[in-house]
Short mmCIF file of C-alpha atoms and ligand atoms in Angstrom, two decimals:
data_model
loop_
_atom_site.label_atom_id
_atom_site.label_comp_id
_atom_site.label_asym_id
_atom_site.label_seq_id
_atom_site.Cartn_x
_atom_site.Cartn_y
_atom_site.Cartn_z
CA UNK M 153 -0.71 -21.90 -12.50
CA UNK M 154 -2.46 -24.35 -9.88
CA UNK M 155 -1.84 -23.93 -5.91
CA UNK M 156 1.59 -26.55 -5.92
CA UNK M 157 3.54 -24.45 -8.58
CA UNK M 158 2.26 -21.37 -6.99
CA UNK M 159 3.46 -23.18 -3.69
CA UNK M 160 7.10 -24.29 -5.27
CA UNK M 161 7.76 -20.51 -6.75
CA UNK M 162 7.10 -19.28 -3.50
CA UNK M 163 9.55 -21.82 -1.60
CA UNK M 164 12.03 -20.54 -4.70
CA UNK M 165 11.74 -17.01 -3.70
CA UNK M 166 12.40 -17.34 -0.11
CA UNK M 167 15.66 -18.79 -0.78
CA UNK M 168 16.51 -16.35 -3.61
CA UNK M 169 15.94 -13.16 -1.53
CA UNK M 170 17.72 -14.42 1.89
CA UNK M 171 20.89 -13.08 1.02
CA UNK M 172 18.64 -9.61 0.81
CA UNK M 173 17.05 -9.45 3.76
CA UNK M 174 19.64 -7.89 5.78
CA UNK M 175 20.27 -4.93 3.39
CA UNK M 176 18.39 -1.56 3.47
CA UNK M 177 17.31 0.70 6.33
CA UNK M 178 14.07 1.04 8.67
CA UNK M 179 12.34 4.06 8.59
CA UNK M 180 13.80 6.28 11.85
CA UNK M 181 11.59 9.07 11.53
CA UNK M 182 8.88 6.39 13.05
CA UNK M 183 11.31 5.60 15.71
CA UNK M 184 8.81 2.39 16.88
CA UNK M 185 9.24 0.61 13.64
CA UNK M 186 13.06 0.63 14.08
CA UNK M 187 12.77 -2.15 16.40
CA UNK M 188 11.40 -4.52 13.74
CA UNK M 189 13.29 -7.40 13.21
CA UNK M 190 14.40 -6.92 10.02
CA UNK M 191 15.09 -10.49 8.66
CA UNK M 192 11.39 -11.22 8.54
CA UNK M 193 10.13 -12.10 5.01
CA UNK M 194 6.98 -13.42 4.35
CA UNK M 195 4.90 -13.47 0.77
CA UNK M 196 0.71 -14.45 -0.19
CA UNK M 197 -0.72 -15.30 -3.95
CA UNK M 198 -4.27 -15.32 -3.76
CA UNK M 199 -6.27 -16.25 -6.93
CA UNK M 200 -9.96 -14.84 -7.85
CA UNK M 201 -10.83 -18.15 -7.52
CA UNK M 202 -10.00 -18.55 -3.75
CA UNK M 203 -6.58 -20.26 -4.15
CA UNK M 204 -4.16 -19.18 -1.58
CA UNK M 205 0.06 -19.92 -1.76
CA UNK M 206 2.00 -18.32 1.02
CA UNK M 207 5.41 -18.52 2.94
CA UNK M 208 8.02 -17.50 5.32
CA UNK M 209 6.31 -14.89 7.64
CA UNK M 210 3.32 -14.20 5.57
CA UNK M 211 0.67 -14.51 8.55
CA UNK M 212 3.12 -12.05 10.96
CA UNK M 213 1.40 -8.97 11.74
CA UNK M 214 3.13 -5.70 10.54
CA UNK M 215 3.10 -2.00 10.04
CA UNK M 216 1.40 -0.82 6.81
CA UNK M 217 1.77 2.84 6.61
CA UNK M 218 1.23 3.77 3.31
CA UNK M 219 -0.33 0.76 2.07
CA UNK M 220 -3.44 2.11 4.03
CA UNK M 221 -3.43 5.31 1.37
CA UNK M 222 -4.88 2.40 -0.89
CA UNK M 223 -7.52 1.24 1.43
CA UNK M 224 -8.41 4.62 2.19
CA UNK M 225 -8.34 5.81 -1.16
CA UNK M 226 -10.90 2.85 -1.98
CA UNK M 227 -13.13 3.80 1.03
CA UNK M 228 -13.52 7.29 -0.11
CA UNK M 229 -14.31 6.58 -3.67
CA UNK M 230 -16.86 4.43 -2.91
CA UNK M 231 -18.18 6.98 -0.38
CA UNK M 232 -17.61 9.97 -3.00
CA UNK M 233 -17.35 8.45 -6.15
CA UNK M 234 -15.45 10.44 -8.79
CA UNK M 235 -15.82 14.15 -7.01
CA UNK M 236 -13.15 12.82 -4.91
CA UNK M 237 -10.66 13.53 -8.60
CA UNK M 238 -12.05 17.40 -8.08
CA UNK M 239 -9.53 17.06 -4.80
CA UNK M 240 -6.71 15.06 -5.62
CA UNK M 241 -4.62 14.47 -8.95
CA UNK M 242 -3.85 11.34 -10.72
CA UNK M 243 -0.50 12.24 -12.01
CA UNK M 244 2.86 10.75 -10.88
CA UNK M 245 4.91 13.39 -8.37
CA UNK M 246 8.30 12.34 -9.45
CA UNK M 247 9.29 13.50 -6.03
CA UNK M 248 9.33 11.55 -2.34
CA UNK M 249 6.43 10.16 -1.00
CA UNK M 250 6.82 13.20 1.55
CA UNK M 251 7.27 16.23 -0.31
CA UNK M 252 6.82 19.41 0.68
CA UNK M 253 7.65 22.18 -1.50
CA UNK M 254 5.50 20.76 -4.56
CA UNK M 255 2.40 21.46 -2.43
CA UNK M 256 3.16 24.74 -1.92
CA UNK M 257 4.34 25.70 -5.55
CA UNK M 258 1.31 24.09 -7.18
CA UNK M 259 -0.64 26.08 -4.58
CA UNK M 260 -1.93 23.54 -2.39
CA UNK M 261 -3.18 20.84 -5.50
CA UNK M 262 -2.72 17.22 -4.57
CA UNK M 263 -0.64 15.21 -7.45
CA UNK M 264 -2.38 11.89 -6.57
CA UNK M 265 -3.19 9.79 -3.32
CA UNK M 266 -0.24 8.00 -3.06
CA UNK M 267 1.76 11.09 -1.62
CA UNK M 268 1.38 11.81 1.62
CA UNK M 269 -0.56 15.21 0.25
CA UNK M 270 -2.62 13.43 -1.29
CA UNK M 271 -3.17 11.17 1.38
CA UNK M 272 -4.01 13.41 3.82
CA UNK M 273 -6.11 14.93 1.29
CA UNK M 274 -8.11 11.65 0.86
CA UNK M 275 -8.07 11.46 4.60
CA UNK M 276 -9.60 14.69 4.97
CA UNK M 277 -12.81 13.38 2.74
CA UNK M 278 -13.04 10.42 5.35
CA UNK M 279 -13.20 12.63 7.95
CA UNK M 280 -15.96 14.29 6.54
CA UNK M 281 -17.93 11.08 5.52
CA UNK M 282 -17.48 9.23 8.78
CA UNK M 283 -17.26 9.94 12.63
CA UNK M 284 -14.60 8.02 13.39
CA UNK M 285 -13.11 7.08 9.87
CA UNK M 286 -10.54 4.85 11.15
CA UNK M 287 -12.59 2.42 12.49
CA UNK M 288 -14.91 2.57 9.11
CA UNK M 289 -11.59 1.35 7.40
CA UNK M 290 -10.99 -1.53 10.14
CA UNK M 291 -14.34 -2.95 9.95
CA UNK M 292 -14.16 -2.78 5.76
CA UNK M 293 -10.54 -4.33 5.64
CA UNK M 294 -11.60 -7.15 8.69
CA UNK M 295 -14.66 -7.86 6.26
CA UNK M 296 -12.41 -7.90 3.31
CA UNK M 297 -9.74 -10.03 5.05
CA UNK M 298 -12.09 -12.28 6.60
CA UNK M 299 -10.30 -11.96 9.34
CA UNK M 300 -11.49 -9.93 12.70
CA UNK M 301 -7.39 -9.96 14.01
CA UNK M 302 -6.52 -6.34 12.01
CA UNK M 303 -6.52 -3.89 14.41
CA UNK M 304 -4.64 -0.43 14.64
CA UNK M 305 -1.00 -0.94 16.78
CA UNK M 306 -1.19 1.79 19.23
CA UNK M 307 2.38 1.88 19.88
CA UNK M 308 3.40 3.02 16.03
CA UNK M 309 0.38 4.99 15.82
CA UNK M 310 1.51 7.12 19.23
CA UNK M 311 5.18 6.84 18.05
CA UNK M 312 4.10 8.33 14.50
CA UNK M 313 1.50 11.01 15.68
CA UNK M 314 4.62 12.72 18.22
CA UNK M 315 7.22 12.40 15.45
CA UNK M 316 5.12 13.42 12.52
CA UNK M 317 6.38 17.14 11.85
CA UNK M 318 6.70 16.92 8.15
CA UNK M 319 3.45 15.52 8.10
CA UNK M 320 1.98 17.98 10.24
CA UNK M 321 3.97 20.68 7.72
CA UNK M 322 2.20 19.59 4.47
CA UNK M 323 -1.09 19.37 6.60
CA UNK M 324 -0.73 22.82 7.11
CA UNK M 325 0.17 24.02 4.21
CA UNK M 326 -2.73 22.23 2.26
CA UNK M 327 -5.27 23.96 5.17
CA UNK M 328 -3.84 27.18 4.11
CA UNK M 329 -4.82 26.81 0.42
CA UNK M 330 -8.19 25.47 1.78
CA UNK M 331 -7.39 21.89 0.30
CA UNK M 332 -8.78 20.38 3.56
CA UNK M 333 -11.75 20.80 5.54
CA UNK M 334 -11.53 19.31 8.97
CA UNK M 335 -8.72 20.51 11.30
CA UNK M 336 -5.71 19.76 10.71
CA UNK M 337 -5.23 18.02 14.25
CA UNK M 338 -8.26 15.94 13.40
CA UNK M 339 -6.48 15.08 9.67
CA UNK M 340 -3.56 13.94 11.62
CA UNK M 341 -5.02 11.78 14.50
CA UNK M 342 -6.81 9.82 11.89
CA UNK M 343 -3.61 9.44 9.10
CA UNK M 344 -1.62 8.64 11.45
CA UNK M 345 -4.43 5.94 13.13
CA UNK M 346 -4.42 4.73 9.29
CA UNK M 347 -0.91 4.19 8.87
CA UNK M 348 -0.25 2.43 11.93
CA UNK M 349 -2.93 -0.80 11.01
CA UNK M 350 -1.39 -3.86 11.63
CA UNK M 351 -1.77 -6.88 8.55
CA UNK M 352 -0.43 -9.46 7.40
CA UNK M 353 0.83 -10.22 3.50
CA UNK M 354 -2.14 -13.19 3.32
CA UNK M 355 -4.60 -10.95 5.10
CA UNK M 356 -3.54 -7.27 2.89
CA UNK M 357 -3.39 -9.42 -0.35
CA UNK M 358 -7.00 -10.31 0.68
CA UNK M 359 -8.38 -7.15 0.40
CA UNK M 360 -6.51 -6.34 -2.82
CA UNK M 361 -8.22 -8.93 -4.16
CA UNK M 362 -11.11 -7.43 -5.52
CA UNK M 363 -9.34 -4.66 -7.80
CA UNK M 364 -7.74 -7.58 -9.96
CA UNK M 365 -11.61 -8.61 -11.03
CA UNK M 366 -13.52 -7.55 -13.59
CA UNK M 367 -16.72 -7.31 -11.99
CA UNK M 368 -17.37 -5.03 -9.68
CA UNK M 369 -16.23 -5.78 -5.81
CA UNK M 370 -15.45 -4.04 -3.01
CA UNK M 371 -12.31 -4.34 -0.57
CA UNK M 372 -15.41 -5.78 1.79
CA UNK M 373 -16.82 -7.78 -0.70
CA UNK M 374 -19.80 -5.79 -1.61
CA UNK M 375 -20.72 -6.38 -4.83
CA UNK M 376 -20.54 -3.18 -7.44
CA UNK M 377 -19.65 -0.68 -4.76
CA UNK M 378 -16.65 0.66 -6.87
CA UNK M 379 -17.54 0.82 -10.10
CA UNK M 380 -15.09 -0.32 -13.23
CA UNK M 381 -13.78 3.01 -13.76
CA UNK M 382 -12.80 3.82 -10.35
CA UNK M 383 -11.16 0.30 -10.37
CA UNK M 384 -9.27 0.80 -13.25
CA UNK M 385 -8.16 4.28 -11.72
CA UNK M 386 -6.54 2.97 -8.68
CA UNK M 387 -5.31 0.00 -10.01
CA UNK M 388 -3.50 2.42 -12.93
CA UNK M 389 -2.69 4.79 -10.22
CA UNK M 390 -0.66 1.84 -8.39
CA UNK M 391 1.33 1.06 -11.57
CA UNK M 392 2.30 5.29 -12.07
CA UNK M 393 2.68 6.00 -8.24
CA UNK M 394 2.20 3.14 -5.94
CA UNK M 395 6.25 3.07 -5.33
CA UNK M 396 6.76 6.60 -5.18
CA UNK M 397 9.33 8.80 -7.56
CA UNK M 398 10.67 5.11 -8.07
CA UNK M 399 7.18 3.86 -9.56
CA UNK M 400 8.62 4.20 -13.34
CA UNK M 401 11.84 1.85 -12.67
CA UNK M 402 9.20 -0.56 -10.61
CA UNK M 403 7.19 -0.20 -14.11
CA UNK M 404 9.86 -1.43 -16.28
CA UNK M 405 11.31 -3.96 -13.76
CA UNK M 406 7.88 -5.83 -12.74
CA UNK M 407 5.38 -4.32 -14.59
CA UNK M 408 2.63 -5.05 -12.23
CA UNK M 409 0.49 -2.21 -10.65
CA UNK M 410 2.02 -1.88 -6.54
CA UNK M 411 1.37 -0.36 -3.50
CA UNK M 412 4.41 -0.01 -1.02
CA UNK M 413 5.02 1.30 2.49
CA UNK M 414 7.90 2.08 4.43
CA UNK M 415 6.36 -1.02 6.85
CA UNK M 416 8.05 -2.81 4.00
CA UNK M 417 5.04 -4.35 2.90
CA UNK M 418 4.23 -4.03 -1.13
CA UNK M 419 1.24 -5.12 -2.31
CA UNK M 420 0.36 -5.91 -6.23
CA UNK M 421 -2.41 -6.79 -8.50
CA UNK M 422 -2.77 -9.21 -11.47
CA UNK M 423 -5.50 -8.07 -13.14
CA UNK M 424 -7.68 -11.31 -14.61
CA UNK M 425 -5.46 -13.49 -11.66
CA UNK M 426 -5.45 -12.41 -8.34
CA UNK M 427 -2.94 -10.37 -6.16
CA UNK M 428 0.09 -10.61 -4.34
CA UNK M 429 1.98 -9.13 -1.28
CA UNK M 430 5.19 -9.75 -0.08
CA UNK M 431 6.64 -8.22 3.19
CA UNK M 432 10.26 -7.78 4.09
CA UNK M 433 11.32 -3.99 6.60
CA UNK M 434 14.77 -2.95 5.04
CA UNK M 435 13.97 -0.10 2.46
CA UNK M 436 15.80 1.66 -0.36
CA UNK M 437 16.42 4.86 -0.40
CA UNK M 438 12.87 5.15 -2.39
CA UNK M 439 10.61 3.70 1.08
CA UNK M 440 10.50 0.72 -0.93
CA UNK M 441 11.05 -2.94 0.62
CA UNK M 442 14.31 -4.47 -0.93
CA UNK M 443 13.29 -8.05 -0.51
CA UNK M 444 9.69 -7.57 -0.81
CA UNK M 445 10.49 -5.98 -4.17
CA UNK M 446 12.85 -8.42 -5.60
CA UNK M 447 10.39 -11.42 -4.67
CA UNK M 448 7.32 -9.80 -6.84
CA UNK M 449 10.03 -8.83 -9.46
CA UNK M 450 10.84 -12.64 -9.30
CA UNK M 451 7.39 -13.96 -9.41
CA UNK M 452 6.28 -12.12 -12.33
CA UNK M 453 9.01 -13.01 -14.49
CA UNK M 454 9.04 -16.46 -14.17
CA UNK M 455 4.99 -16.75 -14.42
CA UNK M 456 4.81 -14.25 -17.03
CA UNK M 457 1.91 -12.57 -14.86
CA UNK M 458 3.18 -9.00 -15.81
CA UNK M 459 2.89 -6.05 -18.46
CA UNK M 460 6.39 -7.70 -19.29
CA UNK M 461 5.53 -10.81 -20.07
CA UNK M 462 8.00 -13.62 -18.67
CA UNK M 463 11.53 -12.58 -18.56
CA UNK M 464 14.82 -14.95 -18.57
CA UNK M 465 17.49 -12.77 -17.66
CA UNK M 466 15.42 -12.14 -14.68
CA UNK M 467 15.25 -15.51 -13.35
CA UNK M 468 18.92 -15.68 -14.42
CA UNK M 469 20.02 -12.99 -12.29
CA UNK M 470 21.07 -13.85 -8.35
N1 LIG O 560 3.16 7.02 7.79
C1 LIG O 560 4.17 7.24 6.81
C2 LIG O 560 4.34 8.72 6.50
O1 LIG O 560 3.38 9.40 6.43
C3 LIG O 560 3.81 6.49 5.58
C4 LIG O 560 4.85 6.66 4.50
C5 LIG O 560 5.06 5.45 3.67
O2 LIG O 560 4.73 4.33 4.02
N2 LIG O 560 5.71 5.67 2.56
O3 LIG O 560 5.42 9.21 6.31
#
């Protein structure tokens, strides 16, 4: 597909998911992101070889909470390699992205980094690696973006940190099986610093980039820093739990491996092609973006850029 077609589906899909944008729910428990405006859409297609399609709001900064469980999770691989898979799982929760109970009945094991668990889990490693692990993960994604405007928004990070009790809950309960190191306060600050980094879809799709190539790049760019296997891990990990307990219908609808947060941003790759994010704040009852998850279901089945092959009822459908 060159840069105009990628251009024209992209003009398509704003007009196909308008009548979307004002459905779904923002995420109260972070009360600052409830004063998004939701009718915000905005969607990037980058290609490995440098072409870049985007529209609507795709160069708008926003929230990208669990997004960032990507980014980390990349960070501490590269920093840890595969002990980090002594700490965390790689299987699919089949639960919400903020469960509780499953930690504690599977005695405080991680099923993989895309639950919060997990997450905190990963972010515990970070913690150990680096003194101020946040700010390793800024300068990696600005290098990665090349862009130096990422930064952490201070005003979801504060709203998050004073709000996040369940959080704080599986923190605990994972310190009490001895699943993290640091303190949990320290766990916290920086999860919570992670969540609240503040992309764009052009700049996030960036630094996705390198997991749809087959040689080996990292988010910054460094050649060979995360080896094959580790890239074919994550990017398998997106496809069974980027979405959550929704991750199998996402499977079977797109059929592209996804990383979503309840920012509304969702982030996928195209292994061989490049990688796309769209970016839209009403959520399903799943976290996931409505809109943002309708355009990428959209765009891979009229290119065909999907496990699923191109699909006509799709592009049918309203
Ligand atoms: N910061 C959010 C949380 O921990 C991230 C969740 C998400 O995006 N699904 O609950």
């Amino acid at each position: 597909m060159n840069n105009k077609d990628a251009q024209a589906l992209l003009t398509h899909i704003v007009a196909r998911v308008q009548p979307l944008l004002s459905r779904g729910v923002l995420p109260k428990y972070i009360p600052q992101l409830t004063h998004v405006n939701q009718l915000q859409f905005g969607m990037a297609f980058i290609t490995l070889d440098g072409q870049e399609a985007f529209v609507g709001d795709a160069d708008v900064r926003f929230s990208i909470q669990s997004i960032s469980k990507l980014f980390a999770l990349m960070l501490a691989l590269e920093r840890v390699g595969d002990d980090l898979w002594s700490r965390v799982g790689r299987e699919p929760s089949g639960r919400p992205f903020n469960e509780l109970v499953q930690v504690d009945h599977e005695a405080g094991a991680t099923r993989n980094p895309f639950v919060n668990a997990g997450a905190l889990v990963v972010t515990d490693i970070l913690c150990s690696c680096f003194a101020q692990p946040e700010l390793a993960l800024l300068q990696n994604l600005r290098l990665g973006a090349r862009d130096e405007r990422i930064d952490i928004d201070q005003g979801v990070m504060r709203s998050e940190r004073g709000s996040c009790h369940r959080n704080a809950a599986i923190a605990h309960l994972l310190k009490s099986y001895g699943s993290i190191r640091n303190s949990v306060e320290t766990v916290l600050d920086t999860y919570c610093r992670q969540c609240a980094l503040a992309m764009t879809a052009r700049q996030i799709a960036r630094c996705v980039l390198p997991l749809a190539a087959d040689d080996g790049l990292s988010v910054a760019g460094t050649r060979d820093s995360l080896k094959a296997a580790q890239r074919h891990s994550v990017v398998a990990l997106m496809l069974t739990c980027g979405t959550y307990d929704a991750a199998g219908d996402f499977a079977a609808r797109v059929g592209l491996p996804m990383k979503s947060g309840v920012g509304g941003g969702i982030v996928a790759v195209i292994p061989g092609v490049g990688s796309l994010c769209a970016w839209s704040p009403g959520l399903d009852e799943s976290g996931n973006s409505i809109a943002a998850a309708r355009a990428i279901e959209i765009f891979a089945s009229h290119t065909g850029l999907s496990l699923l092959g191109a699909r006509e009822w799709v592009r049918a459908a309203p």
